[in-house]
Short mmCIF file of C-alpha atoms and ligand atoms in Angstrom, two decimals:
data_model
loop_
_atom_site.label_atom_id
_atom_site.label_comp_id
_atom_site.label_asym_id
_atom_site.label_seq_id
_atom_site.Cartn_x
_atom_site.Cartn_y
_atom_site.Cartn_z
CA MET D 178 -25.92 3.00 -9.77
CA ALA D 179 -22.18 2.89 -9.92
CA ARG D 180 -19.58 1.83 -12.41
CA ILE D 181 -17.46 -0.89 -10.87
CA VAL D 182 -14.42 -2.88 -11.94
CA MET D 183 -14.29 -6.33 -10.33
CA LYS D 184 -10.94 -8.10 -10.47
CA PHE D 185 -10.52 -11.79 -9.67
CA GLY D 186 -7.14 -13.37 -8.97
CA GLY D 187 -5.84 -16.80 -9.92
CA THR D 188 -7.18 -18.68 -6.88
CA SER D 189 -10.66 -17.29 -7.57
CA MET D 190 -10.48 -18.50 -11.19
CA ALA D 191 -8.94 -21.93 -10.55
CA GLY D 192 -11.43 -24.36 -12.07
CA MET D 193 -15.00 -24.23 -13.30
CA GLU D 194 -16.59 -24.44 -9.88
CA ARG D 195 -14.78 -21.31 -8.77
CA ILE D 196 -15.49 -19.56 -12.06
CA ARG D 197 -19.18 -20.27 -11.47
CA ASN D 198 -18.83 -18.67 -8.02
CA VAL D 199 -17.22 -15.64 -9.62
CA ALA D 200 -20.01 -15.45 -12.17
CA ALA D 201 -22.60 -15.60 -9.38
CA ARG D 202 -20.82 -12.73 -7.64
CA VAL D 203 -20.78 -10.68 -10.83
CA LYS D 204 -24.44 -11.44 -11.42
CA TYR D 205 -25.23 -10.23 -7.90
CA VAL D 206 -23.47 -6.90 -8.47
CA VAL D 207 -25.09 -6.47 -11.90
CA GLY D 208 -28.43 -7.25 -10.25
CA GLN D 209 -27.92 -4.28 -7.95
CA GLY D 210 -27.98 -2.07 -11.00
CA HIS D 211 -24.27 -1.41 -11.43
CA GLU D 212 -22.29 -1.22 -14.66
CA VAL D 213 -19.59 -3.83 -14.44
CA ALA D 214 -16.26 -4.60 -16.08
CA VAL D 215 -14.49 -7.73 -14.86
CA VAL D 216 -10.73 -8.22 -15.05
CA VAL D 217 -9.46 -11.76 -14.56
CA SER D 218 -6.20 -13.57 -13.88
CA ALA D 219 -5.23 -16.93 -15.30
CA MET D 220 -6.08 -19.99 -13.21
CA ALA D 221 -3.70 -20.31 -10.25
CA GLY D 222 -0.51 -22.03 -11.34
CA GLU D 223 -1.25 -21.65 -15.04
CA THR D 224 1.16 -18.81 -15.73
CA ASP D 225 3.98 -20.75 -14.04
CA ARG D 226 3.15 -23.75 -16.20
CA LEU D 227 3.27 -21.64 -19.36
CA VAL D 228 6.55 -20.02 -18.32
CA GLY D 229 7.91 -23.56 -17.91
CA PHE D 230 6.96 -24.45 -21.47
CA CYS D 231 8.76 -21.36 -22.76
CA LYS D 232 11.93 -22.40 -20.95
CA GLU D 233 11.67 -25.87 -22.44
CA ALA D 234 11.01 -24.59 -25.93
CA SER D 235 14.12 -22.50 -26.18
CA ALA D 236 17.16 -21.79 -24.08
CA LEU D 237 17.16 -18.37 -25.68
CA TYR D 238 14.78 -15.99 -23.99
CA ASP D 239 12.36 -14.65 -26.58
CA PRO D 240 10.23 -12.02 -24.85
CA ALA D 241 7.81 -11.37 -27.73
CA GLU D 242 6.90 -15.05 -28.11
CA TYR D 243 6.98 -15.52 -24.32
CA ASP D 244 4.20 -12.92 -24.16
CA VAL D 245 2.16 -14.80 -26.77
CA VAL D 246 2.38 -17.93 -24.64
CA VAL D 247 1.87 -16.54 -21.13
CA ALA D 248 -0.94 -14.15 -22.14
CA SER D 249 -3.00 -17.18 -23.11
CA GLY D 250 -3.82 -18.09 -19.50
CA GLU D 251 -5.99 -15.00 -19.14
CA GLN D 252 -7.53 -15.50 -22.57
CA VAL D 253 -8.87 -18.85 -21.37
CA THR D 254 -10.35 -17.55 -18.10
CA SER D 255 -11.93 -14.47 -19.70
CA GLY D 256 -13.68 -16.61 -22.31
CA LEU D 257 -14.82 -19.15 -19.73
CA LEU D 258 -16.20 -16.46 -17.44
CA ALA D 259 -18.08 -14.71 -20.27
CA MET D 260 -19.59 -18.06 -21.29
CA THR D 261 -20.58 -18.90 -17.72
CA LEU D 262 -22.19 -15.49 -17.23
CA LYS D 263 -24.23 -15.91 -20.39
CA SER D 264 -25.37 -19.36 -19.32
CA MET D 265 -26.64 -17.70 -16.13
CA GLY D 266 -28.59 -15.19 -18.15
CA VAL D 267 -26.15 -12.30 -17.77
CA ASN D 268 -25.28 -10.41 -20.94
CA ALA D 269 -21.48 -10.51 -21.23
CA ARG D 270 -18.58 -10.64 -23.67
CA SER D 271 -14.82 -10.90 -23.49
CA TRP D 272 -12.50 -8.15 -24.74
CA LEU D 273 -8.92 -9.26 -25.28
CA GLY D 274 -6.11 -6.79 -24.77
CA TRP D 275 -5.57 -6.29 -28.52
CA GLN D 276 -9.28 -5.90 -29.18
CA LEU D 277 -9.86 -2.87 -26.98
CA PRO D 278 -6.92 -2.22 -27.36
CA ILE D 279 -4.92 -1.83 -24.17
CA ARG D 280 -1.82 -0.15 -25.58
CA THR D 281 1.48 -0.83 -23.88
CA ILE D 282 4.98 0.56 -24.16
CA GLU D 283 8.56 -0.32 -23.25
CA ALA D 284 9.63 -3.96 -23.09
CA HIS D 285 7.86 -7.24 -23.73
CA ALA D 286 7.24 -9.30 -20.57
CA LYS D 287 7.36 -6.16 -18.42
CA ALA D 288 5.35 -3.71 -20.46
CA ARG D 289 3.56 -0.65 -19.09
CA ILE D 290 0.08 0.45 -20.07
CA SER D 291 0.07 3.74 -21.96
CA THR D 292 -3.57 4.11 -23.02
CA ILE D 293 -6.77 2.13 -23.10
CA GLU D 294 -9.39 2.81 -25.74
CA THR D 295 -12.71 2.86 -23.96
CA ASP D 296 -15.41 4.22 -26.31
CA THR D 297 -16.70 0.85 -27.52
CA LEU D 298 -16.21 -0.70 -24.12
CA VAL D 299 -18.15 1.96 -22.27
CA ALA D 300 -20.91 1.95 -24.88
CA ALA D 301 -21.31 -1.82 -24.43
CA MET D 302 -21.34 -1.47 -20.65
CA GLN D 303 -23.92 1.29 -20.82
CA ALA D 304 -26.04 -0.97 -22.98
CA GLY D 305 -26.04 -3.44 -20.10
CA GLN D 306 -23.31 -5.84 -21.18
CA VAL D 307 -20.70 -7.02 -18.70
CA ALA D 308 -17.20 -6.59 -20.14
CA VAL D 309 -14.79 -9.40 -19.27
CA ILE D 310 -11.18 -8.35 -19.76
CA PRO D 311 -8.13 -10.58 -19.38
CA GLY D 312 -5.64 -9.00 -17.00
CA PHE D 313 -1.89 -8.99 -17.53
CA GLN D 314 -2.02 -8.50 -21.32
CA GLY D 315 -1.90 -5.65 -23.77
CA MET D 316 -0.69 -4.76 -27.23
CA MET D 317 2.51 -3.12 -28.40
CA ASP D 318 2.58 -0.38 -31.03
CA ASP D 319 3.47 -2.94 -33.69
CA GLY D 320 0.34 -4.94 -32.86
CA ARG D 321 2.09 -7.72 -31.00
CA VAL D 322 0.75 -9.14 -27.75
CA SER D 323 2.48 -7.97 -24.57
CA THR D 324 2.30 -8.75 -20.85
CA LEU D 325 2.85 -6.53 -17.82
CA GLY D 326 5.11 -8.60 -15.59
CA ARG D 327 4.10 -11.17 -13.00
CA GLY D 328 1.17 -10.20 -10.84
CA GLY D 329 0.25 -7.61 -13.47
CA SER D 330 -3.47 -8.21 -13.59
CA ASP D 331 -3.95 -6.02 -10.51
CA THR D 332 -2.41 -3.22 -12.52
CA SER D 333 -4.65 -4.04 -15.50
CA ALA D 334 -7.70 -3.73 -13.25
CA VAL D 335 -6.66 -0.36 -11.84
CA ALA D 336 -5.77 0.93 -15.31
CA VAL D 337 -9.16 -0.12 -16.68
CA ALA D 338 -10.87 1.50 -13.68
CA ALA D 339 -9.00 4.74 -14.30
CA ALA D 340 -9.71 4.68 -18.04
CA ILE D 341 -13.47 4.12 -17.71
CA LYS D 342 -13.66 6.43 -14.67
CA ALA D 343 -15.04 3.69 -12.46
CA ASP D 344 -16.37 4.60 -9.05
CA ARG D 345 -14.38 1.77 -7.54
CA CYS D 346 -12.03 -1.06 -8.36
CA ASP D 347 -12.84 -4.13 -6.26
CA ILE D 348 -9.98 -6.59 -6.09
CA TYR D 349 -11.23 -10.02 -5.07
CA THR D 350 -8.50 -12.19 -3.67
CA ASP D 351 -7.97 -15.05 -1.24
CA VAL D 352 -7.78 -12.79 1.80
CA ASP D 353 -10.69 -10.67 2.98
CA GLY D 354 -8.76 -7.44 3.27
CA VAL D 355 -5.55 -5.78 4.36
CA TYR D 356 -4.54 -6.59 7.93
CA THR D 357 -2.58 -4.71 10.56
CA THR D 358 0.01 -7.45 10.15
CA ASP D 359 0.37 -11.00 8.88
CA PRO D 360 -2.49 -12.93 10.60
CA ARG D 361 -0.41 -16.10 10.42
CA ILE D 362 2.00 -14.50 12.87
CA VAL D 363 -0.40 -12.53 15.02
CA ALA D 364 -3.75 -14.21 15.59
CA ARG D 365 -5.16 -10.93 16.87
CA ALA D 366 -4.26 -8.96 13.74
CA ARG D 367 -7.19 -6.81 12.67
CA LYS D 368 -8.62 -6.19 9.26
CA LEU D 369 -8.30 -2.53 8.32
CA ASP D 370 -11.37 -0.72 7.01
CA LEU D 371 -9.31 2.04 5.48
CA VAL D 372 -5.71 2.47 4.46
CA THR D 373 -4.10 5.23 2.41
CA TYR D 374 -2.30 4.64 -0.88
CA GLU D 375 1.00 5.62 0.67
CA GLU D 376 0.58 3.23 3.57
CA MET D 377 -0.44 0.45 1.23
CA LEU D 378 2.63 1.11 -0.91
CA GLU D 379 4.84 0.76 2.12
CA LEU D 380 3.00 -2.30 3.38
CA ALA D 381 3.10 -3.98 -0.03
CA SER D 382 6.69 -3.13 -0.77
CA VAL D 383 7.86 -4.40 2.59
CA GLY D 384 6.21 -7.73 2.28
CA ALA D 385 2.46 -7.58 2.80
CA LYS D 386 1.90 -8.97 -0.65
CA VAL D 387 -1.78 -8.48 -1.27
CA LEU D 388 -1.58 -6.34 -4.39
CA GLN D 389 1.09 -5.81 -6.99
CA THR D 390 2.92 -2.69 -5.78
CA ARG D 391 2.71 -1.07 -9.18
CA SER D 392 -1.08 -1.22 -9.11
CA VAL D 393 -1.16 0.74 -5.86
CA GLY D 394 1.11 3.42 -7.31
CA LEU D 395 -1.14 3.69 -10.33
CA ALA D 396 -4.28 3.90 -8.18
CA MET D 397 -2.69 6.71 -6.18
CA LYS D 398 -1.69 8.60 -9.32
CA GLU D 399 -5.10 8.21 -10.93
CA GLY D 400 -7.14 8.56 -7.74
CA VAL D 401 -8.83 5.17 -8.17
CA VAL D 402 -10.58 3.97 -5.01
CA VAL D 403 -9.56 0.34 -4.55
CA GLN D 404 -11.25 -2.21 -2.33
CA VAL D 405 -9.54 -5.48 -1.39
CA LEU D 406 -12.01 -8.23 -0.47
CA SER D 407 -12.44 -11.98 -0.54
CA SER D 408 -14.02 -13.88 -3.38
CA PHE D 409 -14.85 -16.71 -1.00
CA ASP D 410 -17.21 -14.82 1.29
CA GLU D 411 -20.91 -14.77 0.52
CA PRO D 412 -22.02 -11.64 -1.33
CA THR D 413 -23.55 -9.30 1.24
CA GLN D 414 -25.76 -6.27 1.32
CA ASP D 415 -22.82 -4.44 2.82
CA ASP D 416 -21.26 -2.81 -0.20
CA LEU D 417 -17.85 -2.45 1.40
CA PRO D 418 -16.93 -5.51 3.44
CA GLY D 419 -13.20 -5.35 2.58
CA THR D 420 -10.42 -2.82 3.01
CA LEU D 421 -10.69 0.46 1.13
CA ILE D 422 -7.53 2.05 -0.21
CA VAL D 423 -8.01 5.78 -0.49
CA SER D 424 -6.23 9.13 -0.51
CA ASP D 425 -5.16 10.86 2.67
CA GLY D 426 -7.92 13.43 2.23
CA ASP D 427 -10.60 10.77 1.79
CA LEU D 428 -9.34 8.98 4.88
CA GLU D 429 -9.51 12.20 6.88
CA ALA D 430 -13.08 12.81 5.70
CA LYS D 431 -14.18 9.26 6.54
CA LEU D 432 -12.69 9.51 10.02
CA LYS D 433 -14.55 12.76 10.63
CA GLU D 434 -17.76 11.25 9.38
CA THR D 435 -17.49 8.24 11.68
CA LYS D 436 -15.93 10.21 14.55
CA MET D 437 -13.09 7.73 14.69
CA GLU D 438 -9.60 8.58 15.71
CA ARG D 439 -6.70 8.10 13.45
CA GLN D 440 -4.41 5.29 14.57
CA LEU D 441 -0.83 6.25 15.12
CA ILE D 442 0.40 3.10 13.40
CA THR D 443 -1.58 1.41 10.66
CA GLY D 444 0.37 -1.78 10.18
CA ILE D 445 3.51 -3.76 10.74
CA ALA D 446 5.24 -5.49 7.87
CA HIS D 447 8.10 -7.92 7.69
CA ASP D 448 10.35 -8.74 4.81
CA LYS D 449 12.82 -11.59 4.61
CA ASN D 450 14.01 -10.82 1.11
CA GLU D 451 16.93 -8.62 1.99
CA ALA D 452 20.56 -9.35 2.69
CA LYS D 453 23.06 -7.28 4.59
CA ILE D 454 26.45 -6.26 3.26
CA ILE D 455 29.18 -4.68 5.37
CA VAL D 456 32.07 -3.09 3.53
CA THR D 457 34.80 -2.59 6.11
CA ARG D 458 37.44 0.08 6.46
CA VAL D 459 36.47 2.30 3.60
CA PRO D 460 38.61 5.47 3.45
CA ASP D 461 36.80 8.35 5.13
CA LYS D 462 37.00 10.86 2.30
CA PRO D 463 34.66 12.49 -0.23
CA GLY D 464 33.62 10.13 -3.00
CA ALA D 465 34.20 6.90 -1.09
CA VAL D 466 30.56 6.08 -0.58
CA ALA D 467 29.75 7.12 -4.14
CA SER D 468 32.36 4.65 -5.39
CA ILE D 469 30.44 1.85 -3.65
CA PHE D 470 26.91 2.77 -4.64
CA THR D 471 27.43 4.06 -8.18
CA PRO D 472 28.43 0.68 -9.68
CA LEU D 473 25.54 -0.99 -7.83
CA ALA D 474 23.12 1.56 -9.23
CA ASP D 475 24.56 1.07 -12.71
CA ALA D 476 23.77 -2.63 -12.32
CA ALA D 477 20.17 -1.70 -11.36
CA ILE D 478 20.61 -3.13 -7.86
CA ASN D 479 18.25 -1.52 -5.41
CA VAL D 480 20.02 -0.57 -2.20
CA ASP D 481 17.62 -0.11 0.67
CA MET D 482 18.90 0.59 4.18
CA ILE D 483 22.27 2.30 4.53
CA ILE D 484 24.39 3.06 7.56
CA GLN D 485 27.75 4.65 7.54
CA ASN D 486 29.56 5.57 10.66
CA ASP D 487 33.01 7.05 10.55
CA SER D 488 35.34 6.12 13.30
CA LYS D 489 36.72 9.15 15.08
CA ASP D 490 39.93 7.28 15.75
CA THR D 491 40.85 6.24 12.24
CA GLU D 492 40.54 7.68 8.78
CA GLU D 493 38.23 4.83 7.86
CA THR D 494 34.58 3.90 8.05
CA ASP D 495 32.43 0.78 7.76
CA VAL D 496 29.53 1.02 5.33
CA THR D 497 26.57 -1.28 5.98
CA PHE D 498 23.61 -1.63 3.64
CA THR D 499 20.97 -4.04 2.37
CA VAL D 500 20.16 -5.31 -1.10
CA PRO D 501 17.56 -7.83 -2.30
CA ARG D 502 18.79 -11.35 -1.48
CA ALA D 503 18.56 -12.28 -5.12
CA ASP D 504 21.12 -9.57 -5.95
CA LEU D 505 23.57 -10.38 -3.17
CA ALA D 506 26.05 -12.47 -5.15
CA ARG D 507 26.08 -9.97 -8.00
CA SER D 508 26.59 -7.07 -5.58
CA VAL D 509 29.56 -8.77 -3.96
CA ASP D 510 31.11 -9.54 -7.36
CA ILE D 511 30.73 -5.93 -8.43
CA LEU D 512 32.34 -4.58 -5.27
CA GLU D 513 35.16 -7.11 -5.18
CA ALA D 514 36.08 -6.24 -8.73
CA ARG D 515 36.58 -2.66 -7.49
CA GLN D 516 38.32 -3.38 -4.21
CA GLU D 517 41.37 -1.35 -5.09
CA GLU D 518 39.46 1.62 -6.44
CA ILE D 519 37.10 1.76 -3.43
CA GLY D 520 39.86 0.87 -1.01
CA PHE D 521 38.01 -1.32 1.51
CA ARG D 522 39.42 -4.12 3.65
CA ARG D 523 36.78 -6.84 3.24
CA ILE D 524 33.13 -7.61 2.62
CA ILE D 525 30.95 -9.35 5.19
CA THR D 526 27.51 -10.60 4.16
CA ASP D 527 24.52 -11.90 6.08
CA THR D 528 21.35 -13.35 4.61
CA GLU D 529 19.80 -14.28 7.93
CA VAL D 530 18.20 -10.89 8.43
CA ALA D 531 14.67 -9.55 8.35
CA LYS D 532 13.36 -6.06 7.94
CA ILE D 533 10.52 -5.07 10.24
CA SER D 534 8.63 -1.89 9.45
CA VAL D 535 6.01 0.07 11.31
CA VAL D 536 3.90 2.10 8.91
CA GLY D 537 1.35 4.83 9.47
CA VAL D 538 0.47 8.29 8.18
CA GLY D 539 -0.32 9.11 11.81
CA MET D 540 3.39 9.34 12.62
CA ARG D 541 3.69 12.51 10.55
CA SER D 542 2.16 14.44 13.40
CA HIS D 543 3.43 12.41 16.34
CA ALA D 544 6.81 12.10 17.94
CA GLY D 545 8.10 9.01 19.64
CA VAL D 546 7.16 6.28 17.19
CA ALA D 547 10.75 5.21 16.60
CA ALA D 548 11.59 5.38 20.30
CA THR D 549 8.68 3.06 21.13
CA MET D 550 9.88 0.64 18.49
CA PHE D 551 13.47 0.56 19.72
CA LYS D 552 12.43 0.26 23.36
CA THR D 553 9.96 -2.54 22.66
CA LEU D 554 12.57 -4.55 20.77
CA ALA D 555 15.22 -3.86 23.39
CA ASP D 556 12.94 -5.14 26.15
CA ARG D 557 12.86 -8.47 24.33
CA GLY D 558 16.60 -8.51 23.79
CA ILE D 559 16.25 -8.06 20.03
CA ASN D 560 19.27 -6.39 18.50
CA ILE D 561 18.85 -3.75 15.80
CA GLU D 562 21.41 -4.02 12.99
CA ALA D 563 20.28 -1.14 10.81
CA ILE D 564 17.59 1.52 10.77
CA SER D 565 15.90 3.51 8.07
CA THR D 566 13.01 5.91 8.17
CA SER D 567 10.67 7.78 5.89
CA GLU D 568 7.89 10.20 6.70
CA ILE D 569 5.42 7.39 7.35
CA LYS D 570 7.66 4.41 8.13
CA VAL D 571 10.36 3.25 10.51
CA SER D 572 12.23 0.09 9.54
CA VAL D 573 14.79 -1.93 11.44
CA LEU D 574 16.93 -4.84 10.39
CA ILE D 575 17.09 -7.71 12.86
CA ASP D 576 18.08 -11.38 13.05
CA GLU D 577 15.72 -13.40 10.88
CA ASP D 578 14.98 -15.85 13.70
CA GLU D 579 13.41 -13.04 15.72
CA THR D 580 10.96 -11.92 13.03
CA GLU D 581 7.83 -13.42 14.55
CA LEU D 582 8.63 -12.27 18.06
CA ALA D 583 9.37 -8.73 16.88
CA VAL D 584 6.16 -8.46 14.88
CA ARG D 585 4.13 -9.76 17.79
CA VAL D 586 5.53 -7.45 20.45
CA LEU D 587 5.32 -4.40 18.20
CA HIS D 588 1.73 -5.19 17.29
CA THR D 589 0.90 -5.14 20.98
CA ALA D 590 3.04 -2.10 21.76
CA TYR D 591 1.22 0.08 19.22
CA GLY D 592 -2.18 -1.05 20.45
CA LEU D 593 -3.07 -2.91 17.30
CA ASP D 594 -4.22 -6.19 18.85
CA ALA D 595 -7.88 -6.95 18.34
CA PRO D 596 -9.86 -7.26 21.57
CA ALA D 597 -9.66 -10.79 22.97
CA VAL D 598 -12.78 -12.85 22.32
N1 LIG S 283 -1.31 -14.52 -14.39
C1 LIG S 283 -0.28 -13.55 -14.17
C2 LIG S 283 0.68 -14.05 -13.11
O1 LIG S 283 0.50 -15.11 -12.56
C3 LIG S 283 -0.81 -12.21 -13.85
C4 LIG S 283 -1.63 -12.14 -12.58
O2 LIG S 283 -2.27 -13.11 -12.18
O3 LIG S 283 -1.66 -11.08 -11.95
O4 LIG S 283 1.64 -13.40 -12.85
MG1 MG S 284 -2.17 -11.56 -7.87
#
């Protein structure tokens, strides 16, 4: 017997037929003797609809009342699922965020979970009752309803799993796991059985949007074993049909157990949400680069890749970097307002770029990963506009039009293609 959190996303909850499928899945897991808490999203599209109402109601953004409105989507699905379970003969009840309570801090509409009271919850679960908990919502210190930011129900699920010390947090979604790359680009992408938290963080943050990034960070911090799997597959005897997200140590142990070798590269991600900025002819002196990046940081703009190369022939340097596309106009405004102080010639921007990243904990102990990447892209005539690296990731910035080609050739180059069938 295990204690399991099952989380169902918006597509899995969209309409009564799907909710009945979810209930059948929960019933199956309960039938295997497990203690179960279910965390649900609102029906797909519902949160967007509610956000729309808020915008219509008032031009003034009112985060506390916004939370009251948008949290309702999950209230509906949690009640419906509890009802459906009961009608199938499964003992269940809903627990709203304020009833547990799930305490949150910081700001409305992007709150963070601080604590979850679990005594009553765990007692009910131990007595054989399935707990159905709306994701995304919590309660502020003053008793008001809060929400965690879009996509936040993944984080709710992981937080509940950590609080009740669940053996696993199963996240049911519309894909059946985490893939080596986007299967829409590479037909021979493979589903991963195992991926580490760190790899998942890199894969999620660079565009493989399966889970909310914050939920992965929380799982890593709390040591929650997460499984990503599909809610559309038939329930199987195989307990673990999806992708398990685990610690490095657990991965190592599993590999030993199954006598499998660690892959050098785990996955390839692409991200078209960045824009490139070149600030030309910046004076080559101490403090110049700081004068560019400090005002951007003050405006909470996240700079990602940076290259600076001083010309040996002049006393100037070009500084190239990337920011989220959504922050491009603001970044340019901020820099132009400081042209004199920074002392650059002009600003060149480019939104037609894509960031391609190869990710894998295996590269910690292997040389040559970056070289393979550069060579593979060069062989296809793909130009690299910027590079950044971390311990487990190499990223390059390329022309957006070459995204698919780059992902495909890299997938092959690192031996990730599934065997042809
Ligand atoms: N319903 C919320 C949203 O759409 C939370 C979630 O589904 O994760 O953002
Ligand atoms: Mg989601």
